[in-house]
GROMACS .gro file of N, CA, C and O in nm:
model
  384
    1MET      N    1  -2.088  -0.763  -1.135
    1MET     CA    2  -1.980  -0.730  -1.044
    1MET      C    3  -1.991  -0.584  -1.001
    1MET      O    4  -2.012  -0.496  -1.083
    2LYS      N    5  -1.975  -0.561  -0.875
    2LYS     CA    6  -1.971  -0.424  -0.822
    2LYS      C    7  -1.827  -0.375  -0.821
    2LYS      O    8  -1.733  -0.453  -0.832
    3ALA      N    9  -1.812  -0.246  -0.804
    3ALA     CA   10  -1.677  -0.190  -0.789
    3ALA      C   11  -1.615  -0.247  -0.661
    3ALA      O   12  -1.683  -0.265  -0.560
    4GLU      N   13  -1.487  -0.275  -0.667
    4GLU     CA   14  -1.414  -0.331  -0.553
    4GLU      C   15  -1.303  -0.235  -0.513
    4GLU      O   16  -1.216  -0.202  -0.595
    5LEU      N   17  -1.305  -0.190  -0.389
    5LEU     CA   18  -1.200  -0.103  -0.339
    5LEU      C   19  -1.070  -0.183  -0.327
    5LEU      O   20  -1.066  -0.283  -0.255
    6LEU      N   21  -0.966  -0.141  -0.398
    6LEU     CA   22  -0.837  -0.211  -0.393
    6LEU      C   23  -0.742  -0.146  -0.294
    6LEU      O   24  -0.662  -0.214  -0.230
    7TYR      N   25  -0.748  -0.014  -0.284
    7TYR     CA   26  -0.651   0.056  -0.200
    7TYR      C   27  -0.707   0.191  -0.158
    7TYR      O   28  -0.763   0.263  -0.240
    8ARG      N   29  -0.692   0.222  -0.031
    8ARG     CA   30  -0.730   0.355   0.018
    8ARG      C   31  -0.636   0.392   0.132
    8ARG      O   32  -0.617   0.315   0.225
    9SER      N   33  -0.577   0.511   0.122
    9SER     CA   34  -0.495   0.561   0.232
    9SER      C   35  -0.500   0.713   0.230
    9SER      O   36  -0.518   0.775   0.124
   10LYS      N   37  -0.486   0.769   0.347
   10LYS     CA   38  -0.478   0.916   0.360
   10LYS      C   39  -0.384   0.946   0.475
   10LYS      O   40  -0.401   0.894   0.585
   11ASN      N   41  -0.284   1.028   0.445
   11ASN     CA   42  -0.188   1.071   0.546
   11ASN      C   43  -0.177   1.222   0.544
   11ASN      O   44  -0.167   1.281   0.436
   12VAL      N   45  -0.176   1.281   0.661
   12VAL     CA   46  -0.149   1.423   0.674
   12VAL      C   47  -0.009   1.433   0.733
   12VAL      O   48   0.017   1.384   0.843
   13LEU      N   49   0.081   1.493   0.657
   13LEU     CA   50   0.221   1.502   0.697
   13LEU      C   51   0.241   1.615   0.798
   13LEU      O   52   0.154   1.699   0.818
   14SER      N   53   0.358   1.618   0.860
   14SER     CA   54   0.385   1.713   0.967
   14SER      C   55   0.373   1.859   0.923
   14SER      O   56   0.343   1.946   1.005
   15ASP      N   57   0.393   1.886   0.794
   15ASP     CA   58   0.381   2.024   0.746
   15ASP      C   59   0.241   2.056   0.696
   15ASP      O   60   0.216   2.161   0.638
   16GLY      N   61   0.146   1.963   0.717
   16GLY     CA   62   0.008   1.985   0.675
   16GLY      C   63  -0.025   1.933   0.537
   16GLY      O   64  -0.140   1.936   0.495
   17ALA      N   65   0.075   1.885   0.464
   17ALA     CA   66   0.050   1.830   0.330
   17ALA      C   67  -0.032   1.702   0.342
   17ALA      O   68  -0.019   1.626   0.439
   18ILE      N   69  -0.116   1.679   0.242
   18ILE     CA   70  -0.203   1.563   0.239
   18ILE      C   71  -0.158   1.471   0.126
   18ILE      O   72  -0.134   1.516   0.014
   19VAL      N   73  -0.147   1.342   0.156
   19VAL     CA   74  -0.121   1.239   0.055
   19VAL      C   75  -0.238   1.141   0.066
   19VAL      O   76  -0.254   1.074   0.168
   20GLU      N   77  -0.319   1.137  -0.040
   20GLU     CA   78  -0.437   1.051  -0.038
   20GLU      C   79  -0.444   0.971  -0.167
   20GLU      O   80  -0.426   1.025  -0.275
   21MET      N   81  -0.470   0.840  -0.153
   21MET     CA   82  -0.480   0.752  -0.269
   21MET      C   83  -0.603   0.664  -0.255
   21MET      O   84  -0.624   0.602  -0.150
   22VAL      N   85  -0.684   0.659  -0.362
   22VAL     CA   86  -0.801   0.572  -0.368
   22VAL      C   87  -0.800   0.505  -0.505
   22VAL      O   88  -0.794   0.573  -0.608
   23ILE      N   89  -0.805   0.371  -0.505
   23ILE     CA   90  -0.803   0.295  -0.629
   23ILE      C   91  -0.910   0.186  -0.622
   23ILE      O   92  -0.917   0.110  -0.525
   24TRP      N   93  -0.992   0.182  -0.726
   24TRP     CA   94  -1.101   0.085  -0.737
   24TRP      C   95  -1.080  -0.004  -0.858
   24TRP      O   96  -1.029   0.041  -0.960
   25LYS      N   97  -1.125  -0.126  -0.850
   25LYS     CA   98  -1.141  -0.212  -0.967
   25LYS      C   99  -1.289  -0.201  -1.004
   25LYS      O  100  -1.376  -0.220  -0.919
   26VAL      N  101  -1.317  -0.167  -1.128
   26VAL     CA  102  -1.454  -0.141  -1.171
   26VAL      C  103  -1.498  -0.241  -1.278
   26VAL      O  104  -1.415  -0.297  -1.350
   27PRO      N  105  -1.630  -0.265  -1.289
   27PRO     CA  106  -1.679  -0.365  -1.384
   27PRO      C  107  -1.671  -0.321  -1.530
   27PRO      O  108  -1.669  -0.404  -1.620
   28ARG      N  109  -1.668  -0.190  -1.554
   28ARG     CA  110  -1.657  -0.137  -1.691
   28ARG      C  111  -1.544  -0.034  -1.696
   28ARG      O  112  -1.521   0.037  -1.599
   29ARG      N  113  -1.481  -0.026  -1.810
   29ARG     CA  114  -1.375   0.074  -1.825
   29ARG      C  115  -1.431   0.215  -1.807
   29ARG      O  116  -1.541   0.244  -1.851
   30VAL      N  117  -1.352   0.299  -1.744
   30VAL     CA  118  -1.386   0.441  -1.736
   30VAL      C  119  -1.365   0.499  -1.874
   30VAL      O  120  -1.262   0.472  -1.938
   31GLU      N  121  -1.460   0.576  -1.924
   31GLU     CA  122  -1.450   0.634  -2.058
   31GLU      C  123  -1.315   0.705  -2.074
   31GLU      O  124  -1.278   0.789  -1.994
   32GLY      N  125  -1.241   0.667  -2.177
   32GLY     CA  126  -1.110   0.725  -2.204
   32GLY      C  127  -0.994   0.641  -2.152
   32GLY      O  128  -0.879   0.669  -2.183
   33SER      N  129  -1.022   0.538  -2.073
   33SER     CA  130  -0.918   0.449  -2.019
   33SER      C  131  -0.933   0.311  -2.082
   33SER      O  132  -1.042   0.270  -2.120
   34GLN      N  133  -0.822   0.236  -2.087
   34GLN     CA  134  -0.822   0.104  -2.149
   34GLN      C  135  -0.809  -0.008  -2.046
   34GLN      O  136  -0.771  -0.119  -2.080
   35HIS      N  137  -0.841   0.019  -1.921
   35HIS     CA  138  -0.827  -0.079  -1.813
   35HIS      C  139  -0.950  -0.071  -1.722
   35HIS      O  140  -1.036   0.014  -1.742
   36PHE      N  141  -0.956  -0.156  -1.623
   36PHE     CA  142  -1.072  -0.165  -1.535
   36PHE      C  143  -1.041  -0.111  -1.395
   36PHE      O  144  -1.072  -0.174  -1.294
   37HIS      N  145  -0.980   0.007  -1.391
   37HIS     CA  146  -0.949   0.072  -1.264
   37HIS      C  147  -0.996   0.217  -1.268
   37HIS      O  148  -0.990   0.282  -1.372
   38LYS      N  149  -1.042   0.263  -1.154
   38LYS     CA  150  -1.077   0.404  -1.134
   38LYS      C  151  -0.991   0.450  -1.019
   38LYS      O  152  -0.984   0.383  -0.915
   39TYR      N  153  -0.921   0.563  -1.036
   39TYR     CA  154  -0.829   0.605  -0.931
   39TYR      C  155  -0.824   0.756  -0.916
   39TYR      O  156  -0.852   0.831  -1.010
   40SER      N  157  -0.786   0.795  -0.797
   40SER     CA  158  -0.765   0.936  -0.764
   40SER      C  159  -0.653   0.941  -0.660
   40SER      O  160  -0.671   0.892  -0.548
   41LEU      N  161  -0.541   0.998  -0.699
   41LEU     CA  162  -0.427   1.010  -0.609
   41LEU      C  163  -0.394   1.158  -0.597
   41LEU      O  164  -0.384   1.228  -0.699
   42PHE      N  165  -0.377   1.207  -0.475
   42PHE     CA  166  -0.363   1.351  -0.451
   42PHE      C  167  -0.250   1.378  -0.354
   42PHE      O  168  -0.236   1.310  -0.252
   43TYR      N  169  -0.171   1.480  -0.386
   43TYR     CA  170  -0.072   1.535  -0.293
   43TYR      C  171  -0.083   1.686  -0.301
   43TYR      O  172  -0.082   1.744  -0.411
   44GLY      N  173  -0.094   1.748  -0.187
   44GLY     CA  174  -0.101   1.894  -0.182
   44GLY      C  175  -0.147   1.939  -0.046
   44GLY      O  176  -0.134   1.867   0.054
   45TYR      N  177  -0.202   2.056  -0.041
   45TYR     CA  178  -0.253   2.116   0.081
   45TYR      C  179  -0.399   2.150   0.057
   45TYR      O  180  -0.445   2.153  -0.057
   46ALA      N  181  -0.472   2.176   0.163
   46ALA     CA  182  -0.612   2.213   0.149
   46ALA      C  183  -0.621   2.329   0.049
   46ALA      O  184  -0.559   2.433   0.068
   47GLY      N  185  -0.692   2.308  -0.061
   47GLY     CA  186  -0.709   2.411  -0.162
   47GLY      C  187  -0.594   2.426  -0.260
   47GLY      O  188  -0.595   2.516  -0.344
   48SER      N  189  -0.492   2.339  -0.251
   48SER     CA  190  -0.375   2.353  -0.339
   48SER      C  191  -0.326   2.215  -0.384
   48SER      O  192  -0.266   2.141  -0.306
   49ARG      N  193  -0.351   2.180  -0.509
   49ARG     CA  194  -0.308   2.053  -0.566
   49ARG      C  195  -0.168   2.070  -0.625
   49ARG      O  196  -0.145   2.155  -0.711
   50ILE      N  197  -0.074   1.987  -0.584
   50ILE     CA  198   0.063   1.990  -0.635
   50ILE      C  199   0.086   1.874  -0.731
   50ILE      O  200   0.139   1.891  -0.840
   51VAL      N  201   0.044   1.754  -0.690
   51VAL     CA  202   0.052   1.634  -0.773
   51VAL      C  203  -0.081   1.561  -0.762
   51VAL      O  204  -0.133   1.543  -0.652
   52ALA      N  205  -0.135   1.519  -0.875
   52ALA     CA  206  -0.256   1.437  -0.873
   52ALA      C  207  -0.256   1.347  -0.996
   52ALA      O  208  -0.213   1.389  -1.103
   53TYR      N  209  -0.299   1.225  -0.976
   53TYR     CA  210  -0.318   1.130  -1.086
   53TYR      C  211  -0.464   1.088  -1.081
   53TYR      O  212  -0.516   1.055  -0.974
   54ASP      N  213  -0.532   1.087  -1.194
   54ASP     CA  214  -0.669   1.039  -1.198
   54ASP      C  215  -0.708   1.002  -1.340
   54ASP      O  216  -0.634   1.028  -1.434
   55ASN      N  217  -0.824   0.938  -1.350
   55ASN     CA  218  -0.876   0.903  -1.482
   55ASN      C  219  -1.023   0.945  -1.488
   55ASN      O  220  -1.113   0.863  -1.494
   56GLU      N  221  -1.040   1.072  -1.487
   56GLU     CA  222  -1.172   1.133  -1.495
   56GLU      C  223  -1.241   1.090  -1.624
   56GLU      O  224  -1.178   1.082  -1.729
   57ARG      N  225  -1.371   1.063  -1.614
   57ARG     CA  226  -1.449   1.019  -1.730
   57ARG      C  227  -1.431   1.116  -1.847
   57ARG      O  228  -1.442   1.237  -1.830
   58GLY      N  229  -1.400   1.062  -1.963
   58GLY     CA  230  -1.383   1.143  -2.083
   58GLY      C  231  -1.242   1.194  -2.104
   58GLY      O  232  -1.200   1.216  -2.216
   59LYS      N  233  -1.166   1.210  -1.996
   59LYS     CA  234  -1.027   1.257  -2.008
   59LYS      C  235  -0.929   1.142  -2.012
   59LYS      O  236  -0.819   1.156  -2.060
   60GLY      N  237  -0.968   1.030  -1.956
   60GLY     CA  238  -0.877   0.917  -1.949
   60GLY      C  239  -0.767   0.939  -1.847
   60GLY      O  240  -0.775   1.027  -1.761
   61ASP      N  241  -0.664   0.857  -1.856
   61ASP     CA  242  -0.554   0.860  -1.760
   61ASP      C  243  -0.470   0.986  -1.780
   61ASP      O  244  -0.423   1.013  -1.890
   62HIS      N  245  -0.450   1.059  -1.670
   62HIS     CA  246  -0.367   1.178  -1.678
   62HIS      C  247  -0.316   1.214  -1.538
   62HIS      O  248  -0.360   1.159  -1.439
   63ARG      N  249  -0.221   1.306  -1.536
   63ARG     CA  250  -0.168   1.353  -1.409
   63ARG      C  251  -0.156   1.505  -1.412
   63ARG      O  252  -0.146   1.566  -1.519
   64HIS      N  253  -0.157   1.561  -1.294
   64HIS     CA  254  -0.141   1.705  -1.275
   64HIS      C  255  -0.011   1.724  -1.198
   64HIS      O  256   0.006   1.668  -1.090
   65LEU      N  257   0.080   1.801  -1.255
   65LEU     CA  258   0.207   1.829  -1.190
   65LEU      C  259   0.229   1.980  -1.187
   65LEU      O  260   0.238   2.043  -1.294
   66ASP      N  261   0.231   2.037  -1.068
   66ASP     CA  262   0.261   2.179  -1.051
   66ASP      C  263   0.171   2.267  -1.139
   66ASP      O  264   0.217   2.362  -1.202
   67GLY      N  265   0.044   2.235  -1.147
   67GLY     CA  266  -0.051   2.316  -1.223
   67GLY      C  267  -0.066   2.280  -1.369
   67GLY      O  268  -0.147   2.339  -1.439
   68ASN      N  269   0.013   2.185  -1.417
   68ASN     CA  270   0.004   2.142  -1.557
   68ASN      C  271  -0.057   2.003  -1.565
   68ASN      O  272  -0.027   1.916  -1.483
   69GLU      N  273  -0.140   1.980  -1.666
   69GLU     CA  274  -0.202   1.850  -1.688
   69GLU      C  275  -0.137   1.784  -1.808
   69GLU      O  276  -0.114   1.848  -1.910
   70GLU      N  277  -0.108   1.653  -1.796
   70GLU     CA  278  -0.049   1.579  -1.906
   70GLU      C  279  -0.099   1.436  -1.904
   70GLU      O  280  -0.141   1.385  -1.799
   71PRO      N  281  -0.098   1.368  -2.019
   71PRO     CA  282  -0.142   1.228  -2.024
   71PRO      C  283  -0.053   1.141  -1.935
   71PRO      O  284   0.065   1.170  -1.914
   72TYR      N  285  -0.111   1.033  -1.885
   72TYR     CA  286  -0.036   0.934  -1.807
   72TYR      C  287  -0.065   0.797  -1.866
   72TYR      O  288  -0.181   0.764  -1.893
   73GLU      N  289   0.037   0.717  -1.885
   73GLU     CA  290   0.019   0.583  -1.940
   73GLU      C  291   0.009   0.481  -1.826
   73GLU      O  292   0.110   0.443  -1.766
   74PHE      N  293  -0.114   0.440  -1.797
   74PHE     CA  294  -0.139   0.343  -1.692
   74PHE      C  295  -0.093   0.205  -1.738
   74PHE      O  296  -0.124   0.164  -1.849
   75SER      N  297  -0.020   0.133  -1.650
   75SER     CA  298   0.018  -0.005  -1.681
   75SER      C  299  -0.031  -0.100  -1.573
   75SER      O  300  -0.100  -0.197  -1.603
   76THR      N  301   0.003  -0.073  -1.447
   76THR     CA  302  -0.042  -0.155  -1.335
   76THR      C  303  -0.071  -0.065  -1.216
   76THR      O  304  -0.023   0.049  -1.209
   77VAL      N  305  -0.144  -0.118  -1.120
   77VAL     CA  306  -0.171  -0.043  -0.997
   77VAL      C  307  -0.040  -0.015  -0.924
   77VAL      O  308  -0.018   0.096  -0.873
   78GLU      N  309   0.049  -0.112  -0.920
   78GLU     CA  310   0.177  -0.095  -0.851
   78GLU      C  311   0.260   0.017  -0.915
   78GLU      O  312   0.320   0.099  -0.844
   79ALA      N  313   0.263   0.020  -1.048
   79ALA     CA  314   0.338   0.126  -1.118
   79ALA      C  315   0.273   0.262  -1.094
   79ALA      O  316   0.344   0.362  -1.078
   80LEU      N  317   0.141   0.266  -1.092
   80LEU     CA  318   0.069   0.391  -1.066
   80LEU      C  319   0.111   0.449  -0.930
   80LEU      O  320   0.148   0.566  -0.920
   81ILE      N  321   0.105   0.366  -0.827
   81ILE     CA  322   0.143   0.412  -0.693
   81ILE      C  323   0.289   0.455  -0.690
   81ILE      O  324   0.324   0.559  -0.634
   82SER      N  325   0.376   0.376  -0.751
   82SER     CA  326   0.519   0.408  -0.753
   82SER      C  327   0.546   0.540  -0.826
   82SER      O  328   0.622   0.624  -0.777
   83ASP      N  329   0.484   0.559  -0.942
   83ASP     CA  330   0.502   0.683  -1.018
   83ASP      C  331   0.453   0.804  -0.939
   83ASP      O  332   0.519   0.908  -0.933
   84PHE      N  333   0.337   0.790  -0.876
   84PHE     CA  334   0.280   0.898  -0.796
   84PHE      C  335   0.373   0.933  -0.679
   84PHE      O  336   0.407   1.050  -0.659
   85LEU      N  337   0.415   0.832  -0.604
   85LEU     CA  338   0.500   0.859  -0.488
   85LEU      C  339   0.635   0.917  -0.530
   85LEU      O  340   0.692   1.000  -0.458
   86ARG      N  341   0.687   0.877  -0.645
   86ARG     CA  342   0.812   0.936  -0.697
   86ARG      C  343   0.793   1.085  -0.722
   86ARG      O  344   0.876   1.168  -0.683
   87ASP      N  345   0.680   1.123  -0.786
   87ASP     CA  346   0.655   1.264  -0.813
   87ASP      C  347   0.635   1.343  -0.684
   87ASP      O  348   0.679   1.458  -0.673
   88VAL      N  349   0.570   1.282  -0.586
   88VAL     CA  350   0.554   1.348  -0.456
   88VAL      C  351   0.692   1.369  -0.392
   88VAL      O  352   0.723   1.478  -0.345
   89HIS      N  353   0.774   1.265  -0.392
   89HIS     CA  354   0.908   1.273  -0.332
   89HIS      C  355   0.992   1.384  -0.395
   89HIS      O  356   1.056   1.462  -0.324
   90VAL      N  357   0.989   1.392  -0.527
   90VAL     CA  358   1.066   1.495  -0.598
   90VAL      C  359   1.022   1.634  -0.552
   90VAL      O  360   1.106   1.722  -0.525
   91ARG      N  361   0.892   1.656  -0.539
   91ARG     CA  362   0.844   1.788  -0.500
   91ARG      C  363   0.871   1.816  -0.353
   91ARG      O  364   0.899   1.929  -0.316
   92ARG      N  365   0.865   1.716  -0.269
   92ARG     CA  366   0.895   1.737  -0.127
   92ARG      C  367   1.043   1.768  -0.108
   92ARG      O  368   1.078   1.851  -0.025
   93GLN      N  369   1.130   1.704  -0.185
   93GLN     CA  370   1.274   1.733  -0.175
   93GLN      C  371   1.303   1.875  -0.221
   93GLN      O  372   1.389   1.942  -0.167
   94GLY      N  373   1.231   1.920  -0.323
   94GLY     CA  374   1.252   2.055  -0.377
   94GLY      C  375   1.202   2.164  -0.284
   94GLY      O  376   1.243   2.279  -0.295
   95SER      N  377   1.116   2.130  -0.188
   95SER     CA  378   1.059   2.232  -0.099
   95SER      C  379   1.143   2.251   0.027
   95SER      O  380   1.107   2.326   0.115
   96ARG      N  381   1.254   2.180   0.036
   96ARG     CA  382   1.339   2.191   0.157
   96ARG      C  383   1.448   2.291   0.139
   96ARG      O  384   1.492   2.328   0.041
   0.00000   0.00000   0.00000
């Protein structure tokens, strides 16, 4: 089985912020993760990460919030997207 692209989107918001999500179903677990998904979700500006969720090899599932990295408990693709968009929404509300 090859990797299968499950979801890809990229939006540039009116203030220049970027929201990009890429999620793959992979044939083998990414080292450090207990599921068969590889993902990278990003919110920020060119050169400035505000929110990011990923499962980098060896680090496993984690998220970056306002410059801090912490573990993330992956359950489903739907929950991943929902959690990410919630964190983006909170930060966008705080910037107004």
